[in-house]
CSV table of C-alpha atoms in Angstrom, one decimal:
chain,number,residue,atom,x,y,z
A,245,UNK,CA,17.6,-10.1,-21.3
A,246,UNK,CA,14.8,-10.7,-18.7
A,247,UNK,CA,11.3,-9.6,-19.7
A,248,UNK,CA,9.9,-7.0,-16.8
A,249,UNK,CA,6.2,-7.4,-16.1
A,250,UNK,CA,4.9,-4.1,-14.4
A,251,UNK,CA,1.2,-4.5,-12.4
A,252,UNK,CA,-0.2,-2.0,-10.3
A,253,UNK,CA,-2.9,-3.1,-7.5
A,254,UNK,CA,-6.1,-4.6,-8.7
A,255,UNK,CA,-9.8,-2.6,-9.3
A,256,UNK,CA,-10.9,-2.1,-5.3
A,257,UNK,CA,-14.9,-1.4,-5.5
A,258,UNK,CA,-14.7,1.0,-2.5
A,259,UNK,CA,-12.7,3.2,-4.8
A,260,UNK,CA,-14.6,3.9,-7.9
A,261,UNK,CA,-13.3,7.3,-8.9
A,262,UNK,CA,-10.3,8.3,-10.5
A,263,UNK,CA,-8.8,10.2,-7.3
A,264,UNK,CA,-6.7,7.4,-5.8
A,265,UNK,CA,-5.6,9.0,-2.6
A,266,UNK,CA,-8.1,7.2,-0.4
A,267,UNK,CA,-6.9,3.9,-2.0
A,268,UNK,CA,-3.4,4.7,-1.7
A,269,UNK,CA,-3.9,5.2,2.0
A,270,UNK,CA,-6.1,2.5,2.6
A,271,UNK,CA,-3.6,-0.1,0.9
A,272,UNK,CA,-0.9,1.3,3.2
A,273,UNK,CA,-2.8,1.1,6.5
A,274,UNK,CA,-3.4,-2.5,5.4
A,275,UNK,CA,0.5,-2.8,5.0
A,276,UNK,CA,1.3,-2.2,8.2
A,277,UNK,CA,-1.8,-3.8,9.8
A,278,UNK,CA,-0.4,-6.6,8.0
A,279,UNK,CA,3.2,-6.5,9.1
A,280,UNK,CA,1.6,-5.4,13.3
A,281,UNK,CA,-0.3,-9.5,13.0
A,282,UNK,CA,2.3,-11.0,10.8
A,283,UNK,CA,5.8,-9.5,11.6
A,284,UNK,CA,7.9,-7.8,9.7
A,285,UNK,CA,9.3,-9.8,6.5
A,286,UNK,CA,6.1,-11.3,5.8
A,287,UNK,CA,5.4,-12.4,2.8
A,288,UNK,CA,2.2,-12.2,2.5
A,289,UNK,CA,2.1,-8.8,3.7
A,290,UNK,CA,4.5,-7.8,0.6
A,291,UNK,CA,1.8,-7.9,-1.2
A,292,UNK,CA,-0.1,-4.8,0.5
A,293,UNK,CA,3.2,-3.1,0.1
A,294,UNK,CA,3.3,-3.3,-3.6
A,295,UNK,CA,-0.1,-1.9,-3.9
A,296,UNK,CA,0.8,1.0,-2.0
A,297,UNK,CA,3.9,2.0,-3.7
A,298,UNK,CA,2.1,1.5,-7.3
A,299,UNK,CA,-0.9,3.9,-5.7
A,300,UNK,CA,0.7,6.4,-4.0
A,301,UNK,CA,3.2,9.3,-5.2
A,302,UNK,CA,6.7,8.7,-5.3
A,303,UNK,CA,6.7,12.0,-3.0
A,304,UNK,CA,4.8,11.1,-0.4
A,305,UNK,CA,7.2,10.5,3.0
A,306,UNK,CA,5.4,6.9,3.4
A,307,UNK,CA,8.7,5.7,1.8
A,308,UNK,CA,10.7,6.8,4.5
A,309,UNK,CA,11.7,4.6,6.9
A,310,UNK,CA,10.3,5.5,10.7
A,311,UNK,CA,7.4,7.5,9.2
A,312,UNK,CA,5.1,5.1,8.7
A,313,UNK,CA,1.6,5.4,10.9
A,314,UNK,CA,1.3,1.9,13.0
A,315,UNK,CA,-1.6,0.0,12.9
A,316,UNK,CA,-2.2,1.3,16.6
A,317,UNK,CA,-2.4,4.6,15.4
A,318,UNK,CA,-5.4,4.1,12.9
C-alpha cells in the first residue's frame, strides 16, 4: 500500500497568530492571482491552491466552482 504524506502550508511571518483566517484568504487571493498571470492548469500555481484548501474550512464556498473572487476583484 502507498504511504500518504499529509503537509499543510508552510509558517507565513505575516501570520503569527493562531487565527488563520487572514492566511487562508491571503493564500487564496494568491491562487487566483496566480492562475489570472499563469492560466489556468498551472502548475506552479497548484501550489497556492494546496495552501488554501489545507488553511481554510472545508465550509467555506471558495470550493465551489464560479465563486471564486478574481484577481481583478482584490
Amino acid at each position: 500500500m502507498a504511504e500518504i504524506e499529509l503537509k499543510t502550508a508552510p509558517a507565513d511571518f505575516r501570520f503569527p497568530t493562531t487565527n488563520q483566517t487572514r492566511h487562508c484568504f491571503t493564500r487564496y487571493v494568491e491562487f487566483h492571482r496566480c492562475l489570472a498571470a499563469k492560466g489556468d492548469g498551472s502548475a506552479e500555481c497548484e501550489r497556492f491552491a494546496k495552501y488554501y484548501r489545507s488553511l481554510c474550512p472545508g465550509e467555506w464556498p471558495l470550493h465551489e466552482p464560479g465563486l471564486c473572487i478574481h484577481a481583478s476583484e482584490v
